[in-house]
PDB file of C-alpha atoms in Angstrom:
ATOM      1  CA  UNK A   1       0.000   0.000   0.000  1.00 55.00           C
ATOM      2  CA  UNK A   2       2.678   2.566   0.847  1.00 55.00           C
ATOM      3  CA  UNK A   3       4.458   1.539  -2.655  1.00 47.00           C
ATOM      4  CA  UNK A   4       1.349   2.669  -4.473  1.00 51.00           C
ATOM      5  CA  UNK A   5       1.054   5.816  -2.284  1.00 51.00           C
ATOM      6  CA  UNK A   6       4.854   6.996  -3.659  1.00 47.00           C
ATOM      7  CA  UNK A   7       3.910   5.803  -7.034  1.00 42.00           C
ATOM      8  CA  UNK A   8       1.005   8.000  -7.080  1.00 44.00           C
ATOM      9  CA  UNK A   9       3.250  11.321  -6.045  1.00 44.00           C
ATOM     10  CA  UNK A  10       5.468  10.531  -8.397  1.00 43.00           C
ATOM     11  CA  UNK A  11       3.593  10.128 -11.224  1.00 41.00           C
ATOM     12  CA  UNK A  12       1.245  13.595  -9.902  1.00 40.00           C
ATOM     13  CA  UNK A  13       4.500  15.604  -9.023  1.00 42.00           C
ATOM     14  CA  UNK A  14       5.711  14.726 -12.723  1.00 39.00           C
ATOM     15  CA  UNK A  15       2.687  14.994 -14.606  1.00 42.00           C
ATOM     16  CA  UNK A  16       2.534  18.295 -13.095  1.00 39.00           C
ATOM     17  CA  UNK A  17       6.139  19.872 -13.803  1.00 37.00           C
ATOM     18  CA  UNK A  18       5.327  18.244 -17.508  1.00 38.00           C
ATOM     19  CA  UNK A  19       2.457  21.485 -17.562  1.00 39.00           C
ATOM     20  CA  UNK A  20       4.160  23.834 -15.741  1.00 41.00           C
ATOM     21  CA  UNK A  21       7.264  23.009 -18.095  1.00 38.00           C
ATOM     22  CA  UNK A  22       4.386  23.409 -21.402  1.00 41.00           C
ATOM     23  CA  UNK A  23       2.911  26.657 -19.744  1.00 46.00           C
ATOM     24  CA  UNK A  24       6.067  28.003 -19.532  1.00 49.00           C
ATOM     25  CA  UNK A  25       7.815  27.132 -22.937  1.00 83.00           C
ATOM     26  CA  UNK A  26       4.321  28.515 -24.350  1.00 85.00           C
ATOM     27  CA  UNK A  27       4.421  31.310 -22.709  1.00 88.00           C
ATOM     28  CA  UNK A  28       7.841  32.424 -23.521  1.00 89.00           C
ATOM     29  CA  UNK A  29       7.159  31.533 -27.343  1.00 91.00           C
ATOM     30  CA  UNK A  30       4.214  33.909 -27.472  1.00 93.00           C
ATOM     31  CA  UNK A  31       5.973  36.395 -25.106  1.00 93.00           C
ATOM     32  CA  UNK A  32       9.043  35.842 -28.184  1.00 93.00           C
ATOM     33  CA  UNK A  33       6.250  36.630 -30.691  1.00 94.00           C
ATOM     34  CA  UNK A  34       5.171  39.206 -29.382  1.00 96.00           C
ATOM     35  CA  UNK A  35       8.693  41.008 -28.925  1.00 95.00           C
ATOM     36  CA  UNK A  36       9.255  40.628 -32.463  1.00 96.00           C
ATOM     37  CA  UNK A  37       6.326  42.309 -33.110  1.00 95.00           C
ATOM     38  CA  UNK A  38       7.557  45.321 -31.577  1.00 96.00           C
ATOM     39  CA  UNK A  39       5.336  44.958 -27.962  1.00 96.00           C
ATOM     40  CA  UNK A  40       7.319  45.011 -24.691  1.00 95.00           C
ATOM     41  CA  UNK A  41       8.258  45.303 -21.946  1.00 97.00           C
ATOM     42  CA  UNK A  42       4.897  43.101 -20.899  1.00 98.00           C
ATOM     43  CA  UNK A  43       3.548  44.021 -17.372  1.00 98.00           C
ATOM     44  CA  UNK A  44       1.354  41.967 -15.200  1.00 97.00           C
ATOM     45  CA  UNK A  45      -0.704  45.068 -13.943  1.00 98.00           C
ATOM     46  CA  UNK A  46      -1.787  46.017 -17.581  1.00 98.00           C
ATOM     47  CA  UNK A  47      -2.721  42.712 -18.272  1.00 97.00           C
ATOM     48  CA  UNK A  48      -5.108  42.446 -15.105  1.00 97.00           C
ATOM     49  CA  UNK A  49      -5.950  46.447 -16.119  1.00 97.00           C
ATOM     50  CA  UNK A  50      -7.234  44.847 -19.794  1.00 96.00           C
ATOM     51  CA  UNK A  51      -9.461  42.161 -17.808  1.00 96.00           C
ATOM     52  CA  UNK A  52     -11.313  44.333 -16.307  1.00 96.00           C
ATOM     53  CA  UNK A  53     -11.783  47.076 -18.715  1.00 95.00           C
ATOM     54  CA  UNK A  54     -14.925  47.211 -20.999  1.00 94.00           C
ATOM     55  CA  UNK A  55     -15.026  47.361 -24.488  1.00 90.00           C
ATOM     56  CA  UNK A  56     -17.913  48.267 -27.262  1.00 87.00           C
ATOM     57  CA  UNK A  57     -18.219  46.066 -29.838  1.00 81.00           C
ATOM     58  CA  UNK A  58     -19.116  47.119 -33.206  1.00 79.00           C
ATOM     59  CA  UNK A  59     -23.275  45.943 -32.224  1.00 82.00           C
ATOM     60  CA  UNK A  60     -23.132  48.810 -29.124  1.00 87.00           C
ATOM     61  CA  UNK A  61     -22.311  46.058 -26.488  1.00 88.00           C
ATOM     62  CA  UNK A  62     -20.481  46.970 -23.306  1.00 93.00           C
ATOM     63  CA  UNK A  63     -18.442  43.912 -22.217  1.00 94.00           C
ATOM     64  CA  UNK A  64     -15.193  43.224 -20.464  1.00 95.00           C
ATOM     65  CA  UNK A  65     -13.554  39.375 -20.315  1.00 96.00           C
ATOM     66  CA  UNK A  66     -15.029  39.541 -16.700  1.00 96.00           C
ATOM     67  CA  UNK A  67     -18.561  39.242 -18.075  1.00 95.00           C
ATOM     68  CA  UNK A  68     -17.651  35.629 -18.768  1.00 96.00           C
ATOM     69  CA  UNK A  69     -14.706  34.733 -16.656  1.00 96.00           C
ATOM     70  CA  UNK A  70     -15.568  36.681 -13.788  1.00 95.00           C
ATOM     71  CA  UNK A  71     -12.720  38.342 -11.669  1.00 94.00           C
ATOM     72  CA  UNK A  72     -11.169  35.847  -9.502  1.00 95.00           C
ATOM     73  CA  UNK A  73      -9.580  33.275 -12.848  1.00 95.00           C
ATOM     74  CA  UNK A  74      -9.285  30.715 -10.217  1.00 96.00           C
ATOM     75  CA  UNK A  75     -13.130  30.085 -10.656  1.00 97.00           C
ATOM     76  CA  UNK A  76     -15.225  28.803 -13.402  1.00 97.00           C
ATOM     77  CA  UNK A  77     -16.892  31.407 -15.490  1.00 97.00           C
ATOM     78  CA  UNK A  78     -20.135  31.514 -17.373  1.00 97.00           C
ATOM     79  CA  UNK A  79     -20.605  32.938 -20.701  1.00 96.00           C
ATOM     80  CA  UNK A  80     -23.128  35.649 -20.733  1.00 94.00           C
ATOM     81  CA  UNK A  81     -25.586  34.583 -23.918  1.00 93.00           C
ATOM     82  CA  UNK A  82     -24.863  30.558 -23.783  1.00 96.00           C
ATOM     83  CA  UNK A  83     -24.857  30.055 -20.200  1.00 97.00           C
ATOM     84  CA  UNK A  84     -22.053  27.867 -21.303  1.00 97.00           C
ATOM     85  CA  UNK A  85     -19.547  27.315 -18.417  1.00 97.00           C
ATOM     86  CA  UNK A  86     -15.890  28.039 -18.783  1.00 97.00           C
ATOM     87  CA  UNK A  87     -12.949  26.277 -17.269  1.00 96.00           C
ATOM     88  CA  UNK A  88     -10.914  28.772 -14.866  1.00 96.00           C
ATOM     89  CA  UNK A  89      -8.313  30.289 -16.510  1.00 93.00           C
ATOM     90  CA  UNK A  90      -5.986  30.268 -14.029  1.00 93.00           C
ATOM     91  CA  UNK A  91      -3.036  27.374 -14.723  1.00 91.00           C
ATOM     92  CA  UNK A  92      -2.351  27.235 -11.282  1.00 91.00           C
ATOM     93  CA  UNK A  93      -6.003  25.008 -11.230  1.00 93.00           C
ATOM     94  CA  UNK A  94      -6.371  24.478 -14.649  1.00 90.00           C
ATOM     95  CA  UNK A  95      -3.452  22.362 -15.783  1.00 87.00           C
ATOM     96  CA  UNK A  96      -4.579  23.120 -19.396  1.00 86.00           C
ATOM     97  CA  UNK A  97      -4.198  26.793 -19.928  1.00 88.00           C
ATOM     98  CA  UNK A  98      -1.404  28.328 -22.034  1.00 90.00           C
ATOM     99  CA  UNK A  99       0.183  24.958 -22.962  1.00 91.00           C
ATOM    100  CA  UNK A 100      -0.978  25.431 -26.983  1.00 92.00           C
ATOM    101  CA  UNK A 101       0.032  28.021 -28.555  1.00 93.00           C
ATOM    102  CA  UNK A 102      -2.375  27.787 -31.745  1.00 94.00           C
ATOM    103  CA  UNK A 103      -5.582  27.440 -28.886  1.00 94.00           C
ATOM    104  CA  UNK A 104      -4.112  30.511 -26.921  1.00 95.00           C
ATOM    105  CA  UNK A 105      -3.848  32.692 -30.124  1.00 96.00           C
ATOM    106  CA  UNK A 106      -7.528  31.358 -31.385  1.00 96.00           C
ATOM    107  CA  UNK A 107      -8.934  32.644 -28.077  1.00 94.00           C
ATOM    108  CA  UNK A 108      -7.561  35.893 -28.077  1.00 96.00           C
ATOM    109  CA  UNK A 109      -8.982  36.655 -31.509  1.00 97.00           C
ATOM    110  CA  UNK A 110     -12.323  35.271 -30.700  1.00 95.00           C
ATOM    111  CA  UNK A 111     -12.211  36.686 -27.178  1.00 94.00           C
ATOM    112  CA  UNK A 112     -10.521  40.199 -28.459  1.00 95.00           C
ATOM    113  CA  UNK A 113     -13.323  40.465 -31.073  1.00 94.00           C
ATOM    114  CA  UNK A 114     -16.141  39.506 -29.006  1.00 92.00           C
ATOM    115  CA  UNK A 115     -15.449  41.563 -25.702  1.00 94.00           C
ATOM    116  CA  UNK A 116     -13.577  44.757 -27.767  1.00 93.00           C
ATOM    117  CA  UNK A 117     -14.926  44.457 -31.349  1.00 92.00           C
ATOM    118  CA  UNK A 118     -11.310  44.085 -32.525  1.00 94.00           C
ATOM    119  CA  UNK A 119      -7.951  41.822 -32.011  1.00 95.00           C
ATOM    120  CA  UNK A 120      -6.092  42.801 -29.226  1.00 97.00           C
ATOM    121  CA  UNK A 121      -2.667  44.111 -29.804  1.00 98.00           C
ATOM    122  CA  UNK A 122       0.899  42.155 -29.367  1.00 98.00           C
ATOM    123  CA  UNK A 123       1.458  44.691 -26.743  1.00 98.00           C
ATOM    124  CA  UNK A 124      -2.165  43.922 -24.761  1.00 98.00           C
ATOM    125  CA  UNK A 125      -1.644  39.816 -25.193  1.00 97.00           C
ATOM    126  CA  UNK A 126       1.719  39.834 -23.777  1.00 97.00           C
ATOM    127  CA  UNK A 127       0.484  42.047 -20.848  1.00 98.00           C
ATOM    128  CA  UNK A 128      -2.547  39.470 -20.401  1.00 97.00           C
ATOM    129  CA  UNK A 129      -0.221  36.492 -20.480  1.00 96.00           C
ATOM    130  CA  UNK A 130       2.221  38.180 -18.046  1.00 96.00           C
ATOM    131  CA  UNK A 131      -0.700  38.685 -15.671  1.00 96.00           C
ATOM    132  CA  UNK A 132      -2.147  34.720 -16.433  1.00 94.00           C
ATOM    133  CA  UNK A 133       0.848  32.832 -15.529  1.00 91.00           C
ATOM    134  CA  UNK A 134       0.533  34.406 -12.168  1.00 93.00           C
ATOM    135  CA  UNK A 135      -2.575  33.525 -11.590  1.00 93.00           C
TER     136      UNK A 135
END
């Protein structure tokens, strides 16, 4: 029984460091990107400063990424027309988040469009990313 208990940790304690290690290389990729694209130096305060502003999309809607994700990322949100419920975003409880690049830059444009009736800048997704991986 105590075998399977150390078995267990290990395989959870790796599994873990495997994400963190995927976050991470992600992360710095799109932080890379970004840089290239002339954005930087990324802050953590912007990025939690673009949550919670509001934007009007092009149909008159006032919306922030709050309206769906709610303020504390940690939490599962709730999309405001589906009702849909949405994973926290946080990858310190959702081992998922910001290991794929192609899914992270998908969701910015849909999310971008959606909340500010535009893509966000290189500048405003490095910010958000710099405030994410704290989270």
């Amino acid at each position: 029984m105590r075998f399977r208990q150390i078995m267990i940790t290990i395989f959870l304690t790796i599994g873990t460091s495997v994400f963190s290690i995927a976050q991470a290389d992600t992360v710095s990729d799109l932080l890379a990107i970004y840089t290239n694209q002339g954005a930087g130096p990324f802050s953590s305060e912007a990025g939690q400063s673009l949550l919670l502003s509001q934007g009007i999309t092009k149909d008159g809607m006032v919306r922030s990424c709050t309206s769906c994700h709610g303020e504390q990322l940690n939490k599962k949100g709730k999309h405001i027309v589906t009702d849909k419920i949405i994973q926290p975003m946080a990858p310190s409880v959702n081992s998922e988040r910001i290991t794929d690049q192609k899914k992270v830059e998908k969701w910015f444009r849909r999310n971008c469009k959606w909340t500010f009736g535009r893509e966000c800048t290189a500048q405003e997704k490095g910010d958000f990313l710099s405030f994410l991986k704290t989270q």
